[in-house]
mmCIF file of C-alpha atoms in Angstrom:
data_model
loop_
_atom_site.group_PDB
_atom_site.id
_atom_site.type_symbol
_atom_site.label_atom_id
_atom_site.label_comp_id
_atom_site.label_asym_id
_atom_site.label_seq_id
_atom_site.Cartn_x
_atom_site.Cartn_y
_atom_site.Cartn_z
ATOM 1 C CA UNK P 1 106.901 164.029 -137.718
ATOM 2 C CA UNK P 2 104.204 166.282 -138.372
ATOM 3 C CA UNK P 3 105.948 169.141 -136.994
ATOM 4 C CA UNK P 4 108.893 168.289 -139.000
ATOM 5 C CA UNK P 5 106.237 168.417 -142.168
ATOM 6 C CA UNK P 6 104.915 172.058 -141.329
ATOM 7 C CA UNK P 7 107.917 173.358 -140.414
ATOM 8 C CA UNK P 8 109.735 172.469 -144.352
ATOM 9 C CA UNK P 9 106.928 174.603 -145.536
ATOM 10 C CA UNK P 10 108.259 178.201 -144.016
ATOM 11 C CA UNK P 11 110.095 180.217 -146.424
ATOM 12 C CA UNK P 12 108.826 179.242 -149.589
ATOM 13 C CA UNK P 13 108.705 182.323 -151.880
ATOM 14 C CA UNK P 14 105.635 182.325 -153.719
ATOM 15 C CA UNK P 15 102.923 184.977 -154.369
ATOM 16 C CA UNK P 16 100.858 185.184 -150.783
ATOM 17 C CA UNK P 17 104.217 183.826 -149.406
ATOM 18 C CA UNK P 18 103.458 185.935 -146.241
ATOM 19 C CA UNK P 19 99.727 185.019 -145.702
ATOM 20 C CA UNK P 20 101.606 181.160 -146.073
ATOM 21 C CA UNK P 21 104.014 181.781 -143.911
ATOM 22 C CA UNK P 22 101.647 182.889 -141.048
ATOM 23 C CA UNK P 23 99.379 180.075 -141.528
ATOM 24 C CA UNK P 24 102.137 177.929 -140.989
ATOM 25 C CA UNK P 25 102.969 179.248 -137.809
ATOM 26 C CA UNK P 26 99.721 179.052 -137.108
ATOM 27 C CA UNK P 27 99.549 175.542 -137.938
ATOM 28 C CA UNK P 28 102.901 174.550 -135.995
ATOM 29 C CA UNK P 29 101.075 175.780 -132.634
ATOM 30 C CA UNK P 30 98.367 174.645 -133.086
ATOM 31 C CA UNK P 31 99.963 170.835 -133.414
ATOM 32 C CA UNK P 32 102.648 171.847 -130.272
ATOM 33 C CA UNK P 33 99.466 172.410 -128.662
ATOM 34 C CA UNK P 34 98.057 169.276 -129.455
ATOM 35 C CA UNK P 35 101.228 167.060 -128.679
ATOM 36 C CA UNK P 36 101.339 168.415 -125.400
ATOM 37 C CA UNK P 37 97.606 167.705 -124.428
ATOM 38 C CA UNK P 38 97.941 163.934 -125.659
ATOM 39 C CA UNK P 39 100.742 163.401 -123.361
ATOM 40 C CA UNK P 40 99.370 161.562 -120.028
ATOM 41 C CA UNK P 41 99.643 163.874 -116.860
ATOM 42 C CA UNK P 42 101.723 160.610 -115.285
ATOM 43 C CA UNK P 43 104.182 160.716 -117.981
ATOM 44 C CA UNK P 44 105.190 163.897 -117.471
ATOM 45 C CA UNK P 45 107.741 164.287 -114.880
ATOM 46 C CA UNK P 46 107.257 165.704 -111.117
ATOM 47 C CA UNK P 47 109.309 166.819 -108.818
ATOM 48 C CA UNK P 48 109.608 164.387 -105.472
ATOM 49 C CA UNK P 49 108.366 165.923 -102.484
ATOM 50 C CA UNK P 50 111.037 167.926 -99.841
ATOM 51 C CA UNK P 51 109.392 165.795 -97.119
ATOM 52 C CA UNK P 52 109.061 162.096 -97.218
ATOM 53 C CA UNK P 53 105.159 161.671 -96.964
ATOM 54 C CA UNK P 54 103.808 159.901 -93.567
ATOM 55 C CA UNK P 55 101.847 157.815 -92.386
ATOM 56 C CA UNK P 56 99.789 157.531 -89.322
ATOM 57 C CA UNK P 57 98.004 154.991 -86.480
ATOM 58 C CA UNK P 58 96.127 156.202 -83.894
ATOM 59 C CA UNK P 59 95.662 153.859 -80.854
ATOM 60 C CA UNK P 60 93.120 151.611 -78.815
ATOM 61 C CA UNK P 61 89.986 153.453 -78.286
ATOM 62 C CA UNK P 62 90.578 156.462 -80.568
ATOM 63 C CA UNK P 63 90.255 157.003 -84.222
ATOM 64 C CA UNK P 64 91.746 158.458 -87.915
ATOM 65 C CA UNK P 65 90.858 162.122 -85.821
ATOM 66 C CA UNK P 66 93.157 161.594 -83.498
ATOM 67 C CA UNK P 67 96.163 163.088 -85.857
ATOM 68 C CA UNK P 68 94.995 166.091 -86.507
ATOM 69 C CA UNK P 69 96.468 168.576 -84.686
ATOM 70 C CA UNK P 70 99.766 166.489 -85.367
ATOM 71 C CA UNK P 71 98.817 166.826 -89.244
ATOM 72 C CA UNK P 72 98.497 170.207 -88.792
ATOM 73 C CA UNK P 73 101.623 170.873 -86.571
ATOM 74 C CA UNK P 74 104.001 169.203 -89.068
ATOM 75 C CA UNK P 75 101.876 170.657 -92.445
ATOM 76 C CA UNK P 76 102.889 174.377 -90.857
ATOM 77 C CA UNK P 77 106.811 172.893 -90.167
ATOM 78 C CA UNK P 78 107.451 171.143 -93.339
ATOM 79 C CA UNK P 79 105.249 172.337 -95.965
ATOM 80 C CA UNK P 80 104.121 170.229 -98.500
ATOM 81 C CA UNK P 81 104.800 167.171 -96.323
ATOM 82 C CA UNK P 82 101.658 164.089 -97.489
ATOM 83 C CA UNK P 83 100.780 162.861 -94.091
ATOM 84 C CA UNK P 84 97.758 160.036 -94.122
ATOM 85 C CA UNK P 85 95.977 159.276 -91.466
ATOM 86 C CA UNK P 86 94.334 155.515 -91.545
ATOM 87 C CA UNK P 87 90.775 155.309 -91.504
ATOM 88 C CA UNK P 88 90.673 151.872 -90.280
ATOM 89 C CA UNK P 89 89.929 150.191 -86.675
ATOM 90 C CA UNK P 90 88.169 153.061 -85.243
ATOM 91 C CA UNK P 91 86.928 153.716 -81.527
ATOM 92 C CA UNK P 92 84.960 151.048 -80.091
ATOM 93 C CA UNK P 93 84.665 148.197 -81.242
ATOM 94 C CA UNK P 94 86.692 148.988 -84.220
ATOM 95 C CA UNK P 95 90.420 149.608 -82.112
ATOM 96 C CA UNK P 96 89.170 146.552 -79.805
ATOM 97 C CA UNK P 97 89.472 144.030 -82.328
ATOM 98 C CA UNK P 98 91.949 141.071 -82.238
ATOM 99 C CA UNK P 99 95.332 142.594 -83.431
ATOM 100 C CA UNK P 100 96.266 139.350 -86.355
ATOM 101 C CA UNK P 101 93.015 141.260 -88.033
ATOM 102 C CA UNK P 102 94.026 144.540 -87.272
ATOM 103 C CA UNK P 103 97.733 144.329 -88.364
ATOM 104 C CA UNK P 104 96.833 142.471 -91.928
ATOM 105 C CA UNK P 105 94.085 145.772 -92.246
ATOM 106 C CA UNK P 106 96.807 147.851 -91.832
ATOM 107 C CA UNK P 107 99.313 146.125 -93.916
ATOM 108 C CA UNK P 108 96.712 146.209 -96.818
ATOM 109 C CA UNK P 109 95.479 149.997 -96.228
ATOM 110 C CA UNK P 110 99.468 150.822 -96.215
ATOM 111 C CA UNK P 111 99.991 148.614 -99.607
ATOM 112 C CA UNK P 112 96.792 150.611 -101.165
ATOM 113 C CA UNK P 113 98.237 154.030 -100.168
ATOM 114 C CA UNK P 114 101.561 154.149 -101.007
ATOM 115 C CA UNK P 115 100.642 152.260 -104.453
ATOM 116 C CA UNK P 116 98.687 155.132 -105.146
ATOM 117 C CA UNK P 117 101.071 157.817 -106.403
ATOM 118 C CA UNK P 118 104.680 156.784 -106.850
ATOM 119 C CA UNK P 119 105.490 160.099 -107.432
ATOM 120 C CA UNK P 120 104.724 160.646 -103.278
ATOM 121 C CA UNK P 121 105.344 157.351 -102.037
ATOM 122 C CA UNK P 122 108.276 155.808 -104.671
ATOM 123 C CA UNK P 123 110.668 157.267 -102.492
ATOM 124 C CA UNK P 124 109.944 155.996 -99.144
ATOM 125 C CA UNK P 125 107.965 156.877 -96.778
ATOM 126 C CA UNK P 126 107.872 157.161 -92.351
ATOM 127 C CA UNK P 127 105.295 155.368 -90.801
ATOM 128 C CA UNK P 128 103.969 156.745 -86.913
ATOM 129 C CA UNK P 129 102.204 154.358 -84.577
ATOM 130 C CA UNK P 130 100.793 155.859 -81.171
ATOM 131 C CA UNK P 131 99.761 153.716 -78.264
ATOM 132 C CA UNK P 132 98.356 150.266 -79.955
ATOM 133 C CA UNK P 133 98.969 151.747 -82.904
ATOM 134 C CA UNK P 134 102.682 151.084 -82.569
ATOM 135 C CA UNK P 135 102.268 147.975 -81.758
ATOM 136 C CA UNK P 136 99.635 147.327 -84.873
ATOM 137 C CA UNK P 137 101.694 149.281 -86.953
ATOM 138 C CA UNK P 138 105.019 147.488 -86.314
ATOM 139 C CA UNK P 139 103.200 144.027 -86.992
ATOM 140 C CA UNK P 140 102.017 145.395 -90.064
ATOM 141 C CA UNK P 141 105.455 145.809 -90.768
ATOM 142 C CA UNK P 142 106.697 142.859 -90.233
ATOM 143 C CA UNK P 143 103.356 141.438 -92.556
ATOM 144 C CA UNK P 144 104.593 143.832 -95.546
ATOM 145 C CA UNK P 145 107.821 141.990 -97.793
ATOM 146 C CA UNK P 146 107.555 144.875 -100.271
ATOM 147 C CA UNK P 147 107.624 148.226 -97.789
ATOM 148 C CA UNK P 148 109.804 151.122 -98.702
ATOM 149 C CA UNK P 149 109.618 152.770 -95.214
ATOM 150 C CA UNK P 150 112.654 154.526 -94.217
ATOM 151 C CA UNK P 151 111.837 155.939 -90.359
ATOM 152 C CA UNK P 152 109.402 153.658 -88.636
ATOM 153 C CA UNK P 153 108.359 155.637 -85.177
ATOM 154 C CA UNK P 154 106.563 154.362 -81.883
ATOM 155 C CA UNK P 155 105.421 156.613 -79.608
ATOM 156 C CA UNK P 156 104.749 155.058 -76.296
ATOM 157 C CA UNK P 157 103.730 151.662 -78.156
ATOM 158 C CA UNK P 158 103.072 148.961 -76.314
ATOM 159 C CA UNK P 159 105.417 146.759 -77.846
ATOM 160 C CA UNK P 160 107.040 144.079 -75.417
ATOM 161 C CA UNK P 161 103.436 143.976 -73.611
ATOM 162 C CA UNK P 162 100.774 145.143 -70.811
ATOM 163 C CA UNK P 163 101.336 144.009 -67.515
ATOM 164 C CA UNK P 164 98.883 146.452 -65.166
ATOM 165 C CA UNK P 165 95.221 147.755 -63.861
ATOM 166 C CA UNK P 166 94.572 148.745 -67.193
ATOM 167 C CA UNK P 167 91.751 151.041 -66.848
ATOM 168 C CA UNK P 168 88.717 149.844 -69.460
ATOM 169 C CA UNK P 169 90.030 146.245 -67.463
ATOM 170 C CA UNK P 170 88.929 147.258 -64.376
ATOM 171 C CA UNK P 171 85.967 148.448 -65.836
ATOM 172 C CA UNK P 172 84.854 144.928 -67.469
ATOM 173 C CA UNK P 173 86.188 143.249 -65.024
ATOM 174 C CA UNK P 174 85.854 145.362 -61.306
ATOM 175 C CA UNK P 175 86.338 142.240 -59.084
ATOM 176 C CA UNK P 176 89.219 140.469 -60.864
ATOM 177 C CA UNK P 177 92.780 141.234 -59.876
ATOM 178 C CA UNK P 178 95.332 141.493 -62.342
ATOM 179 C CA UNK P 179 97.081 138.727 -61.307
ATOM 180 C CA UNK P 180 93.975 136.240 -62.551
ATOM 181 C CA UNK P 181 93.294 137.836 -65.552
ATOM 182 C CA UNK P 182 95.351 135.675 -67.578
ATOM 183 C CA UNK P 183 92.368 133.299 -66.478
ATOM 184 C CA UNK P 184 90.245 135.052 -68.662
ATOM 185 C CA UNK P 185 92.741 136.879 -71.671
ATOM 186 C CA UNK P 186 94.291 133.552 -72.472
ATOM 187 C CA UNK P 187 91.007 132.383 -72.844
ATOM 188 C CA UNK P 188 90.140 131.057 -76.685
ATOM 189 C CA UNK P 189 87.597 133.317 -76.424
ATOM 190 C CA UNK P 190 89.245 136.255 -75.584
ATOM 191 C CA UNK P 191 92.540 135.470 -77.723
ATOM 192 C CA UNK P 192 90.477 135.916 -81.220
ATOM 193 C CA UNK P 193 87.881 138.715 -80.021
ATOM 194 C CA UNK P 194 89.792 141.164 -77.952
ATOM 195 C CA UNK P 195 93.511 143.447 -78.971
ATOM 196 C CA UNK P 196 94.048 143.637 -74.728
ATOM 197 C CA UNK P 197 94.250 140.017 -74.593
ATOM 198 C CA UNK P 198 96.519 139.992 -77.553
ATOM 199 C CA UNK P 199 99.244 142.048 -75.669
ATOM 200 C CA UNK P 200 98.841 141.283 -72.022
ATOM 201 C CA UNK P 201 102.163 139.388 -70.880
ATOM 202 C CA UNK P 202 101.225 137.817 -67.832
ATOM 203 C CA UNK P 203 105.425 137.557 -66.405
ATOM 204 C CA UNK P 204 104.481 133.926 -64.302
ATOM 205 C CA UNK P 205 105.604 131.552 -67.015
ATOM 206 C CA UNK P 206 102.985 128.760 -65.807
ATOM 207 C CA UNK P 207 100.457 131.384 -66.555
ATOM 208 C CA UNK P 208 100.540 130.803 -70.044
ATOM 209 C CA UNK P 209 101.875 133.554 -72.457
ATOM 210 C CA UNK P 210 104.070 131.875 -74.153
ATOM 211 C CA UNK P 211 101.439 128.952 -75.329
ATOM 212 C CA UNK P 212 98.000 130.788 -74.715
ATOM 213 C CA UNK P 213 98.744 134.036 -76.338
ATOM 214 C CA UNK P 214 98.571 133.914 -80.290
ATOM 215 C CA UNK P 215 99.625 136.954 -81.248
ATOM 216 C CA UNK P 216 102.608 138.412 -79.366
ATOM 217 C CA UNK P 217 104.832 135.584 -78.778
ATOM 218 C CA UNK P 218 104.364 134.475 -82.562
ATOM 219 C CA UNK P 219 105.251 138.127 -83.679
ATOM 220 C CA UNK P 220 107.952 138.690 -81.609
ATOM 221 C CA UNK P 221 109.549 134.995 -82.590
ATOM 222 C CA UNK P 222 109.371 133.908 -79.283
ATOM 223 C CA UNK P 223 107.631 130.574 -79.990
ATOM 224 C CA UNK P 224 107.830 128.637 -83.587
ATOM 225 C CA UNK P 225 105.923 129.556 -86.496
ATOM 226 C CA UNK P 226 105.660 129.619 -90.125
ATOM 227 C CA UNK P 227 106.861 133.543 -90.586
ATOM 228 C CA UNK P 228 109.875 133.656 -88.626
ATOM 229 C CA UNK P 229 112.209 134.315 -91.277
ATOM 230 C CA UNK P 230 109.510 136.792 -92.755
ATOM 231 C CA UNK P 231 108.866 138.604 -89.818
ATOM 232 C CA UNK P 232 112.389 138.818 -89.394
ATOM 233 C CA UNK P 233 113.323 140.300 -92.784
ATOM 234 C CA UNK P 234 110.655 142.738 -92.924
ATOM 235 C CA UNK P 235 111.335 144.315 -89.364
ATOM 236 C CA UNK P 236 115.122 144.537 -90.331
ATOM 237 C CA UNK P 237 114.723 146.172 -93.853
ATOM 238 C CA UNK P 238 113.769 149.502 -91.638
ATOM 239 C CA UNK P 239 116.362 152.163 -92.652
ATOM 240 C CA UNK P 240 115.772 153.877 -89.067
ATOM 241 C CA UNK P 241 113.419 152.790 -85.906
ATOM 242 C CA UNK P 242 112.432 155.024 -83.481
ATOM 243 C CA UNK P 243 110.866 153.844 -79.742
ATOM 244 C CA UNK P 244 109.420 156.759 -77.290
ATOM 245 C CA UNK P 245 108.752 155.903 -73.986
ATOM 246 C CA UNK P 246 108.557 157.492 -70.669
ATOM 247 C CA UNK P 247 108.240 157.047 -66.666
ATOM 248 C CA UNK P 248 105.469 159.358 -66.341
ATOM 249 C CA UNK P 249 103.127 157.370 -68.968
ATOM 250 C CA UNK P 250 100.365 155.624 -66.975
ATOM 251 C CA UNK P 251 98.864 153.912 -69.692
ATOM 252 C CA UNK P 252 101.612 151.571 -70.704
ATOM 253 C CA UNK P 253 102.364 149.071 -68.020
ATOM 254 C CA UNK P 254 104.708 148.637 -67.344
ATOM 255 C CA UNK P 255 105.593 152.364 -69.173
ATOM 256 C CA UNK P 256 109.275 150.026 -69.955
ATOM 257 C CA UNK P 257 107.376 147.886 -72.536
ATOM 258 C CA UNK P 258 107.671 151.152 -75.253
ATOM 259 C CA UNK P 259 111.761 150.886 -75.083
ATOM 260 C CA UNK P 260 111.335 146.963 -75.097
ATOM 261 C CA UNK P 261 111.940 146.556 -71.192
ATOM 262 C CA UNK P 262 109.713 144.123 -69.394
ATOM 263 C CA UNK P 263 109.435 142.100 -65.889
ATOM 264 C CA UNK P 264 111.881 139.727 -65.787
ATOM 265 C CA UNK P 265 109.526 135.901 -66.260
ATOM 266 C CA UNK P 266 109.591 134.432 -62.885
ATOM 267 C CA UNK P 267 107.320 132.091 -61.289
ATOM 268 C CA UNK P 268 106.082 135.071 -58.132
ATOM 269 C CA UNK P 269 106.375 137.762 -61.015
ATOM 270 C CA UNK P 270 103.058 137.908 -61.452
ATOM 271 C CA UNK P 271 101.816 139.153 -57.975
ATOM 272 C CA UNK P 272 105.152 141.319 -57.809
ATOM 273 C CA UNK P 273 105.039 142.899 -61.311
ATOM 274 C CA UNK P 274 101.511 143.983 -59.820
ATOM 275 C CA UNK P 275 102.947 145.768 -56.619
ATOM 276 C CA UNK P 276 105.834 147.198 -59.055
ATOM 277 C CA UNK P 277 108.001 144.973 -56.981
ATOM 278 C CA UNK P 278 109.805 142.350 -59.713
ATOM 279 C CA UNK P 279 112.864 143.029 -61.392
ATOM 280 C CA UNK P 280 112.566 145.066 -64.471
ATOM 281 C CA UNK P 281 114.696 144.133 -67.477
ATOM 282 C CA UNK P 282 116.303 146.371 -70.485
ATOM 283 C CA UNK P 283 115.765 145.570 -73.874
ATOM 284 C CA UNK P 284 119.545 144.165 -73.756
ATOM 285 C CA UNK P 285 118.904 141.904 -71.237
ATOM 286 C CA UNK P 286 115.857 140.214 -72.990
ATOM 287 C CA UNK P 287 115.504 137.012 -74.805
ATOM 288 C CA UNK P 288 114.016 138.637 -77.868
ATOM 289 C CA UNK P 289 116.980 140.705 -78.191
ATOM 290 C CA UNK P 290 119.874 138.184 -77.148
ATOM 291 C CA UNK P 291 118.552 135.760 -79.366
ATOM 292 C CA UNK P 292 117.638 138.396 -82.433
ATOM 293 C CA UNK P 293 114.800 136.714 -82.671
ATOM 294 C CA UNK P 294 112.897 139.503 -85.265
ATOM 295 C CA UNK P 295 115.864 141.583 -85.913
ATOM 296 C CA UNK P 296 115.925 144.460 -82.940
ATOM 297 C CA UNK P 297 119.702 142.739 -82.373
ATOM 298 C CA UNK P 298 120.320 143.349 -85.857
ATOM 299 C CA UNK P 299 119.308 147.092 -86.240
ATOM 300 C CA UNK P 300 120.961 148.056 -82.760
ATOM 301 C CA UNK P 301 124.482 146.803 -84.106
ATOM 302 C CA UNK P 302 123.429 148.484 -87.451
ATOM 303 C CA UNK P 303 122.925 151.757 -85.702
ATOM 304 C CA UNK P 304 119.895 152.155 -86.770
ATOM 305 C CA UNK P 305 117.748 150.967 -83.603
ATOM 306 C CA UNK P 306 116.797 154.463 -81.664
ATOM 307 C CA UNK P 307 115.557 154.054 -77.832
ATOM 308 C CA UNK P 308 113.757 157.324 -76.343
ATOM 309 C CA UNK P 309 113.291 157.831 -72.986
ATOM 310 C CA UNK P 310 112.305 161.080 -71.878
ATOM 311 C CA UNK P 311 110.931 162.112 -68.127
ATOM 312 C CA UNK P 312 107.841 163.843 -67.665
ATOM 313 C CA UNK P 313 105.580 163.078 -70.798
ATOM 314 C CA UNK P 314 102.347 161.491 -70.601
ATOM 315 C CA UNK P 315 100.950 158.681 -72.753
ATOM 316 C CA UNK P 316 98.749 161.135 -75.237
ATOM 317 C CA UNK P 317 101.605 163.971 -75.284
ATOM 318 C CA UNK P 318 103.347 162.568 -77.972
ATOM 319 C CA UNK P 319 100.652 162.991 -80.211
ATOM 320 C CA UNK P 320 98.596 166.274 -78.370
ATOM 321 C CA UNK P 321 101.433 168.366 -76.761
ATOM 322 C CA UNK P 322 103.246 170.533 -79.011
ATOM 323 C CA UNK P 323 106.076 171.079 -77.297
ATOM 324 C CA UNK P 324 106.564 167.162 -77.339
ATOM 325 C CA UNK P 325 105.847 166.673 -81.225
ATOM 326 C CA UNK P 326 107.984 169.932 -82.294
ATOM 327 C CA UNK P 327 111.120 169.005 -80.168
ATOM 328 C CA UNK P 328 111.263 165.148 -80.405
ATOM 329 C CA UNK P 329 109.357 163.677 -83.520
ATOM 330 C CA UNK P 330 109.283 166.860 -86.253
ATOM 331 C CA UNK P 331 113.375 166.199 -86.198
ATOM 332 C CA UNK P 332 112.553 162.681 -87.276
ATOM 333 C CA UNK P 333 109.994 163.619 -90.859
ATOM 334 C CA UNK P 334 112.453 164.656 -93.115
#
């Protein structure tokens, strides 16, 4: 209105009429000028990024660092791309804590970040998980009813499990054999102190995952719970997931675990999934997937379930190894 006001005043003839008329040119600037400074920056609209903005997990052991020649790498590809690494869980004893704490952390770091800017995040957003970070990451997931992720990607995640000689195992534990650790992972103890014992699938039934563990079985829907149908729905409102695995990781036993395989349960699987020996299973062929039991079923049939397995790629390649990250997860951040 007070534009409107200055403006009726051009024009008038009048003795000075031109030293009036520049005034009130003058004046009409100076209150465009104005108008435009009392406007809020977050009023005034932005243009939505080319790149849907990322976010990352590094994995047991390592820290927010570990992404950043992967930053860098896809910041020189797709310019302008928002990629944020978590600061949360770090190293040791930060990555070794139990994984119910770790995945609500995430879930709350992800819900702070993306609420942040909705000019960034409003539109969706990929979320990358490497290691144990695609197995925190996914539970995170499954924890968040009001994500907007559209490409959820695991690189050699350890999500059906750890059956093996883990290494930092053998170092706590030189003497025990990895048939008997279950002895001391399904421990109460162990169980609410320690991510390993969170994910180790011991294959012998009587051994105790299914009732001992209290994190995996519960987030996979394997045994009852309160979240089922939660877990469920979040995991299947994914647009697109992603699962990289491959024979020549020798972190991720067994390396089938990152494509959802697993030793088939069995009451001498134990000793055999140790020698390599027991029958391996394909995602297909598993309960959690015949059964749909958090929704891997129901993004498969939706097309929208994507299995990876490439020869010849070790466990910290997806993340390190150029070659890896240009040809098979670049493609993917769009």
């Amino acid at each position: 209105h007070g534009i409107a006001a200055v403006t009726m005043t051009v024009g008038v003839d009048k003795p000075g009429g031109a030293a009036l008329r520049f005034l009130a040119v003058v004046l009409i600037a100076v209150v465009v000028v104005a108008a435009a400074a009392a406007v809020p920056v977050s009023a005034v609209p932005a243009q939505r990024p080319a790149f849907l903005p990322v976010i990352l997990m590094h994995g047991i052991s390592d820290n927010v660092r570990e992404f950043d020649g992967f930053i860098a790498q896809v910041q020189a590809a797709h310019p302008g791309t928002v990629l944020h690494s978590l600061d949360i869980f770090n190293d040791v004893p930060g990555s070794w804590e139990p994984l119910w704490h770790q995945a609500q952390g995430v879930a709350d770091r992800i819900r702070a970040v993306t609420a942040g800017n909705a000019t960034v995040w409003g539109g969706g957003y990929h979320v990358v998980g490497h290691s144990q970070g695609g197995l925190v990451s996914r539970a995170a997931i499954e924890l968040l009813d009001d994500h907007r992720i559209h490409t959820y990607i695991s690189l050699s995640g350890v999500q059906n499990g750890e059956y093996g000689a883990y290494e930092f195992l053998q170092k706590l534990w030189p003497s025990v054999v990895v048939p008997d650790l279950h002895l001391v992972l399904y421990t109460r103890l162990l169980q609410d102190a320690l991510s390993v014992a969170n994910f180790w699938r011991d294959p012998n039934p009587a051994h105790g995952y299914l009732t001992e563990n209290k994190f995996l079985p519960l987030l996979n829907n394997e045994v009852a719970g309160q979240e089922q149908a939660r877990y469920k729905r979040n995991f299947a409102r994914l647009r697109h997931a992603h699962f990289f695995g491959s024979s020549a990781d020798q972190e991720i036993l067994p390396w089938q675990s990152a494509l959802w395989g697993y030793w088939d349960a069995a009451p001498d699987a134990a000793a055999a999934a140790a020698d390599g020996a027991a029958r391996m299973l394909n995602m297909t062929q598993t309960d959690i997937y015949m059964r749909d039991t958090f929704g891997l079923r129901t993004l498969a049939e939706a097309g929208r379930l994507h299995l990876h397995e490439v020869d010849g790629i070790c466990h910290t390649c997806w993340v390190h190894d150029r070659a890896v990250v240009a040809k098979y997860v670049l493609p993917l951040l769009t």
